[in-house]
Amino acid sequence: EAGKVETPAAITGLALVTNGTQLATAEEDKNLRVWALPTMPAPAEAPKPVAEIKLKGEPTYLAGNPASKYVAVADKTNNVSV
């Protein structure tokens, strides 16, 4: 295990971004969070989000490309954010 990301809400989607150095999570609390992935050896503390975006509705889908810094997230209000 390289490390853990402890989220404040249940995860509904996730994607690796930024050359696999960050993890984007869509969560039931209507937030999209981006986490810096830990390097080896794993840090003693769980990482904190490096970005947090409030969504209009609860996310249902998340798509990303590890080679890109962008993610797309769809929510239950039929909005898609990039």
PDB file of C-alpha atoms in Angstrom:
ATOM      1  CA  GLU A   1       0.000   0.000   0.000  1.00  0.00           C
ATOM      2  CA  ALA A   2       1.466   3.318  -1.096  1.00  0.00           C
ATOM      3  CA  GLY A   3      -0.907   5.415   0.990  1.00  0.00           C
ATOM      4  CA  LYS A   4      -4.520   6.335   1.649  1.00  0.00           C
ATOM      5  CA  VAL A   5      -6.803   9.196   0.775  1.00  0.00           C
ATOM      6  CA  GLU A   6      -9.495   9.727   3.390  1.00  0.00           C
ATOM      7  CA  THR A   7     -12.462  11.545   1.905  1.00  0.00           C
ATOM      8  CA  PRO A   8     -15.169  13.323   3.906  1.00  0.00           C
ATOM      9  CA  ALA A   9     -17.938  11.785   1.762  1.00  0.00           C
ATOM     10  CA  ALA A  10     -18.557   8.601  -0.195  1.00  0.00           C
ATOM     11  CA  ILE A  11     -16.768   8.508  -3.570  1.00  0.00           C
ATOM     12  CA  THR A  12     -18.956   8.216  -6.666  1.00  0.00           C
ATOM     13  CA  GLY A  13     -16.123   8.404  -9.222  1.00  0.00           C
ATOM     14  CA  LEU A  14     -12.369   8.731  -9.493  1.00  0.00           C
ATOM     15  CA  ALA A  15      -9.712   9.328 -12.126  1.00  0.00           C
ATOM     16  CA  LEU A  16      -5.931   9.642 -12.292  1.00  0.00           C
ATOM     17  CA  VAL A  17      -4.736  12.954 -13.765  1.00  0.00           C
ATOM     18  CA  THR A  18      -1.555  14.991 -14.271  1.00  0.00           C
ATOM     19  CA  ASN A  19       0.636  12.104 -15.425  1.00  0.00           C
ATOM     20  CA  GLY A  20      -0.720   9.904 -12.645  1.00  0.00           C
ATOM     21  CA  THR A  21       0.553  12.185  -9.868  1.00  0.00           C
ATOM     22  CA  GLN A  22      -2.917  13.292  -8.760  1.00  0.00           C
ATOM     23  CA  LEU A  23      -6.233  11.593  -8.068  1.00  0.00           C
ATOM     24  CA  ALA A  24      -9.566  13.319  -8.725  1.00  0.00           C
ATOM     25  CA  THR A  25     -12.558  12.154  -6.669  1.00  0.00           C
ATOM     26  CA  ALA A  26     -16.232  12.993  -7.178  1.00  0.00           C
ATOM     27  CA  GLU A  27     -18.081  12.673  -3.888  1.00  0.00           C
ATOM     28  CA  GLU A  28     -21.655  12.491  -2.595  1.00  0.00           C
ATOM     29  CA  ASP A  29     -21.271  15.851  -0.810  1.00  0.00           C
ATOM     30  CA  LYS A  30     -21.301  17.538  -4.252  1.00  0.00           C
ATOM     31  CA  ASN A  31     -17.555  18.172  -4.320  1.00  0.00           C
ATOM     32  CA  LEU A  32     -14.835  17.323  -6.789  1.00  0.00           C
ATOM     33  CA  ARG A  33     -11.516  16.992  -4.962  1.00  0.00           C
ATOM     34  CA  VAL A  34      -8.025  16.633  -6.397  1.00  0.00           C
ATOM     35  CA  TRP A  35      -5.404  14.887  -4.282  1.00  0.00           C
ATOM     36  CA  ALA A  36      -1.622  14.771  -4.707  1.00  0.00           C
ATOM     37  CA  LEU A  37      -0.712  11.107  -4.650  1.00  0.00           C
ATOM     38  CA  PRO A  38       1.895  10.180  -2.059  1.00  0.00           C
ATOM     39  CA  THR A  39       5.360   9.170  -3.128  1.00  0.00           C
ATOM     40  CA  MET A  40       7.230   6.216  -1.693  1.00  0.00           C
ATOM     41  CA  PRO A  41       7.651   5.771   1.162  1.00  0.00           C
ATOM     42  CA  ALA A  42       4.093   6.623   2.164  1.00  0.00           C
ATOM     43  CA  PRO A  43       3.699   9.721   4.355  1.00  0.00           C
ATOM     44  CA  ALA A  44       2.663   9.312   7.993  1.00  0.00           C
ATOM     45  CA  GLU A  45      -0.446  11.478   7.479  1.00  0.00           C
ATOM     46  CA  ALA A  46      -3.200  11.136   4.898  1.00  0.00           C
ATOM     47  CA  PRO A  47      -2.893  13.730   2.110  1.00  0.00           C
ATOM     48  CA  LYS A  48      -5.117  16.813   2.002  1.00  0.00           C
ATOM     49  CA  PRO A  49      -6.893  17.911  -1.193  1.00  0.00           C
ATOM     50  CA  VAL A  50      -4.891  20.301  -3.408  1.00  0.00           C
ATOM     51  CA  ALA A  51      -8.127  21.553  -5.032  1.00  0.00           C
ATOM     52  CA  GLU A  52     -11.822  21.406  -4.187  1.00  0.00           C
ATOM     53  CA  ILE A  53     -14.673  22.401  -6.510  1.00  0.00           C
ATOM     54  CA  LYS A  54     -18.301  22.644  -5.379  1.00  0.00           C
ATOM     55  CA  LEU A  55     -20.663  21.037  -7.903  1.00  0.00           C
ATOM     56  CA  LYS A  56     -24.311  21.991  -8.537  1.00  0.00           C
ATOM     57  CA  GLY A  57     -25.585  18.464  -7.964  1.00  0.00           C
ATOM     58  CA  GLU A  58     -24.429  15.110  -6.640  1.00  0.00           C
ATOM     59  CA  PRO A  59     -21.841  13.685  -9.071  1.00  0.00           C
ATOM     60  CA  THR A  60     -22.715  10.564 -11.004  1.00  0.00           C
ATOM     61  CA  TYR A  61     -19.781  10.133 -13.416  1.00  0.00           C
ATOM     62  CA  LEU A  62     -16.158  11.255 -13.532  1.00  0.00           C
ATOM     63  CA  ALA A  63     -13.775  10.858 -16.455  1.00  0.00           C
ATOM     64  CA  GLY A  64     -10.145  11.850 -16.731  1.00  0.00           C
ATOM     65  CA  ASN A  65      -6.988  11.184 -18.677  1.00  0.00           C
ATOM     66  CA  PRO A  66      -3.788  10.435 -16.748  1.00  0.00           C
ATOM     67  CA  ALA A  67      -1.784  12.439 -19.318  1.00  0.00           C
ATOM     68  CA  SER A  68      -3.970  15.521 -18.823  1.00  0.00           C
ATOM     69  CA  LYS A  69      -4.785  17.861 -15.962  1.00  0.00           C
ATOM     70  CA  TYR A  70      -8.490  17.963 -16.904  1.00  0.00           C
ATOM     71  CA  VAL A  71     -11.428  15.899 -15.672  1.00  0.00           C
ATOM     72  CA  ALA A  72     -15.085  15.943 -16.645  1.00  0.00           C
ATOM     73  CA  VAL A  73     -17.784  15.302 -14.077  1.00  0.00           C
ATOM     74  CA  ALA A  74     -21.523  14.817 -14.641  1.00  0.00           C
ATOM     75  CA  ASP A  75     -24.030  15.330 -11.854  1.00  0.00           C
ATOM     76  CA  LYS A  76     -27.648  14.400 -11.113  1.00  0.00           C
ATOM     77  CA  THR A  77     -28.858  17.816 -12.339  1.00  0.00           C
ATOM     78  CA  ASN A  78     -27.642  16.983 -15.892  1.00  0.00           C
ATOM     79  CA  ASN A  79     -24.685  19.367 -15.672  1.00  0.00           C
ATOM     80  CA  VAL A  80     -21.255  18.439 -17.003  1.00  0.00           C
ATOM     81  CA  SER A  81     -18.257  20.362 -15.690  1.00  0.00           C
ATOM     82  CA  VAL A  82     -14.693  20.248 -17.047  1.00  0.00           C
TER      83      VAL A  82
END
